[in-house]
Structures are given as C-alpha cells and as structure tokens.
Short mmCIF file of C-alpha atoms in Angstrom, two decimals:
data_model
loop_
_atom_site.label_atom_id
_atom_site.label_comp_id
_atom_site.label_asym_id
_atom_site.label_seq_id
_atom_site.Cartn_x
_atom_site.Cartn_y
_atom_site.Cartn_z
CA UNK A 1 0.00 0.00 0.00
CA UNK A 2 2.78 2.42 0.93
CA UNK A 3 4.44 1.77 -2.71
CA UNK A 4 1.29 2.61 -4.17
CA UNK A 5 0.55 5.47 -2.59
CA UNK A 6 4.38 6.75 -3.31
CA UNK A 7 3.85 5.80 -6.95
CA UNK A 8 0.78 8.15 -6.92
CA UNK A 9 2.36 10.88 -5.79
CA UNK A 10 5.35 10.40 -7.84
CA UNK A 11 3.32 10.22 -10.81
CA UNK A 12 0.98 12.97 -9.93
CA UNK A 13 4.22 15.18 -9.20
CA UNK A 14 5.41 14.22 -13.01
CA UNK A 15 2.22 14.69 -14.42
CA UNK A 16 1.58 18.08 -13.17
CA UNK A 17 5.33 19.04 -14.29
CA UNK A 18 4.17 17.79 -17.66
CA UNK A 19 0.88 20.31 -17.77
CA UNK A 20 2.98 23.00 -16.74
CA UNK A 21 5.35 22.33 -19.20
CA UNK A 22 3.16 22.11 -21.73
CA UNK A 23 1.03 25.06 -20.77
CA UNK A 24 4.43 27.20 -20.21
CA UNK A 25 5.57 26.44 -24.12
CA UNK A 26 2.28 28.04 -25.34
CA UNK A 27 3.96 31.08 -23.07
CA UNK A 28 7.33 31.05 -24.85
CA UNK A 29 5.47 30.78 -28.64
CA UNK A 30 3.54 33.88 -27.66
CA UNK A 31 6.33 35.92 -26.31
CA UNK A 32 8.79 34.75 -29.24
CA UNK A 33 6.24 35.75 -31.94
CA UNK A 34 6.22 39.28 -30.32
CA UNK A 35 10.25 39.43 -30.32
CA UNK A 36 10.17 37.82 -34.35
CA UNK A 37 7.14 41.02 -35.56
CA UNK A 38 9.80 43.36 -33.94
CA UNK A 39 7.44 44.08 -31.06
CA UNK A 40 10.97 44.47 -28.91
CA UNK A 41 9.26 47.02 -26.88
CA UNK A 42 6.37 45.05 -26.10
CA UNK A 43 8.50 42.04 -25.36
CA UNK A 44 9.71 43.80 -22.37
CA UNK A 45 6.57 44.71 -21.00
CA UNK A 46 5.56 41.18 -20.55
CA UNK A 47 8.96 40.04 -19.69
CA UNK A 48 9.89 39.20 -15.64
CA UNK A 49 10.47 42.33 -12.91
CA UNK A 50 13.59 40.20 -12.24
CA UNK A 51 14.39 40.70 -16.23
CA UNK A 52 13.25 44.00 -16.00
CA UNK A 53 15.90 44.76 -13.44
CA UNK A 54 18.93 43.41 -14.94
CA UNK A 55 18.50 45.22 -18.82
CA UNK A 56 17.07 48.42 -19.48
CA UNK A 57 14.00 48.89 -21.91
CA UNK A 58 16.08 51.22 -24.32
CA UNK A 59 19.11 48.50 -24.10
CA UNK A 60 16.78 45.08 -25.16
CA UNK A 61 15.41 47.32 -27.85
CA UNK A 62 18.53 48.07 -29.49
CA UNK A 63 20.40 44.38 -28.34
CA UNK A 64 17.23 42.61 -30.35
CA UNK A 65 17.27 44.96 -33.08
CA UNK A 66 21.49 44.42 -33.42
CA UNK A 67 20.78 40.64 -32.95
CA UNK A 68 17.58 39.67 -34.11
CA UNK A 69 16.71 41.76 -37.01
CA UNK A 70 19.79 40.83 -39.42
CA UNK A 71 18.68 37.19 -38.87
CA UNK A 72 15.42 37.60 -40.83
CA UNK A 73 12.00 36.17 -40.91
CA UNK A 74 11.57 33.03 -38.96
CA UNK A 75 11.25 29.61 -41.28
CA UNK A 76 10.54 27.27 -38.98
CA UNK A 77 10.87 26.60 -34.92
CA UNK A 78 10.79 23.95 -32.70
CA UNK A 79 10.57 22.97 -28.84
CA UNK A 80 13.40 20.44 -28.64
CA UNK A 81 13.96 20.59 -24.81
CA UNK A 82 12.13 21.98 -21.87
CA UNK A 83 13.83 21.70 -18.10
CA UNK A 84 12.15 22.85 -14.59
CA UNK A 85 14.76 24.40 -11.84
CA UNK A 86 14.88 25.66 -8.93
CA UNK A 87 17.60 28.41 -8.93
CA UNK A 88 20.01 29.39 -11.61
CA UNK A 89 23.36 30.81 -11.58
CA UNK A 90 23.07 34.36 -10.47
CA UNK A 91 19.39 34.94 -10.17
CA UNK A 92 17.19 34.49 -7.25
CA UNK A 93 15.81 30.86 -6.22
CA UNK A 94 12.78 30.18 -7.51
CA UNK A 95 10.51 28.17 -10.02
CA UNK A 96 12.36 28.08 -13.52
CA UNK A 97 11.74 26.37 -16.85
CA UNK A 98 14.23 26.83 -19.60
CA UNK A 99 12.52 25.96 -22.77
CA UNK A 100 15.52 24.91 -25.76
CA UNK A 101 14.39 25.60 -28.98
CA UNK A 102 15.24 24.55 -32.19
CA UNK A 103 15.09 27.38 -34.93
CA UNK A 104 16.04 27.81 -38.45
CA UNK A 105 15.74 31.46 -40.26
CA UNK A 106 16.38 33.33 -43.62
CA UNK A 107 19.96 34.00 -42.96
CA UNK A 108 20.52 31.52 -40.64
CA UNK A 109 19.69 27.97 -41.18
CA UNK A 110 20.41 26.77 -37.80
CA UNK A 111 19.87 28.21 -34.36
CA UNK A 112 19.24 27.67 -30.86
CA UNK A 113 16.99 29.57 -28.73
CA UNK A 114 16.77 29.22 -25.21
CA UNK A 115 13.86 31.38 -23.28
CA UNK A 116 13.80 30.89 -19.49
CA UNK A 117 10.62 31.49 -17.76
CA UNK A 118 10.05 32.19 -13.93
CA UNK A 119 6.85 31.50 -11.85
CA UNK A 120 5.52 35.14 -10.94
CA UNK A 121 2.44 34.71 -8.33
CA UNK A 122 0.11 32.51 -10.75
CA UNK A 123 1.59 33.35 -13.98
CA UNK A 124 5.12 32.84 -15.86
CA UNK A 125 7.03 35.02 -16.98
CA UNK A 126 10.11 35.49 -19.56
CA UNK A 127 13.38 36.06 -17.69
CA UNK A 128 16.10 35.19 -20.41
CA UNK A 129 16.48 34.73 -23.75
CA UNK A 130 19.45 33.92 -25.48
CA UNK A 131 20.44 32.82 -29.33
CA UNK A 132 23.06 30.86 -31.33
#
C-alpha cells in the first residue's frame, strides 16, 4: 500500500510538471512571436520584474534589433527541450523552466533559442532569452 501510494504521488508530481510544461511552451510561442514582428518594446513589458531589473527597456530594444533583425523572418521553430529548476546561476531561487528551442531562419539555417521562464504569483514570466 505504501508503494502505491508513493507511486501516486510520484506520478501525480510528473504529471503536473508535464501540464505545466506544456502550458508554459504556449507562453514562450507567444512571447517569441512578439520578439520575431519586432514588437521588442512590447516584449519587455511582458517580460519578468527580475528581467526587468537586470537590462534596461532602451538596451533590449537596441540588443534585439542588433541581434535579431539581421537574422530575418523566422522559417521554422521547434521545442526540442524543456527543463524545470529551482535556482540558476546568479538569479534568485525560484521556479524556472528553460525551454531549448530549435530554430532555423532566412539567414541563418540553424539556431538555438533558449527562453527561461520564472513563476511570478500565478503566472510565468520570460526572464532570459538567449540565441546561437
């Protein structure tokens, strides 16, 4: 009975790590579709206070618009890894999910995108994003 019950829980911890996942990558899409119409702007508004904090508005504008921009339209983009944390190197602890993506453009073929989200209250936010 008492391996049961742990299976149960184990599962039902999984499960509910799946669904937020899941329901975190329809997050990322969103955001990233505001960052590839040039919406840089906007992309900080619904960004993290924690991301908020560490770039300035004016800065992310001009860093997307240095990076992002030359890159092109987007062809085609993928969710190739998701991964739930509890801290990460030099922000505070808290409830992560770094969501890899797999992305291919018109002047670059092949890139990686990694967007880090962090549980704010009920919702999740964007607190990184990097490309390679």
């Amino acid at each position: 009975m008492k391996l049961f019950i742990k299976a149960v829980i184990i599962f039902g911890l999984y499960s509910g790590l799946s669904i937020a996942q899941g329901l975190q990558s329809k997050e990322v899409i969103s955001w990233l579709e505001m960052v590839d119409s040039g919406q840089y702007a906007q992309s900080w508004d619904a960004a993290a206070p924690y991301f908020k904090s560490q770039v300035a508005k004016d800065d992310w504008q001009k860093g997307l618009t240095q990076v992002r921009k030359p890159l092109g339209k987007v062809l085609n983009r993928q969710i190739s890894n998701s991964d739930i944390r509890s801290s990460l190197p030099g922000a505070p602890v808290g409830e992560y999910i770094v969501v890899t993506l797999s992305a291919s453009f018109e002047k670059m073929s092949r890139a990686t995108e990694t967007v880090t989200l962090k549980k704010e209250g009920d919702n999740w936010q964007v607190v990184g994003y990097y490309i390679k």
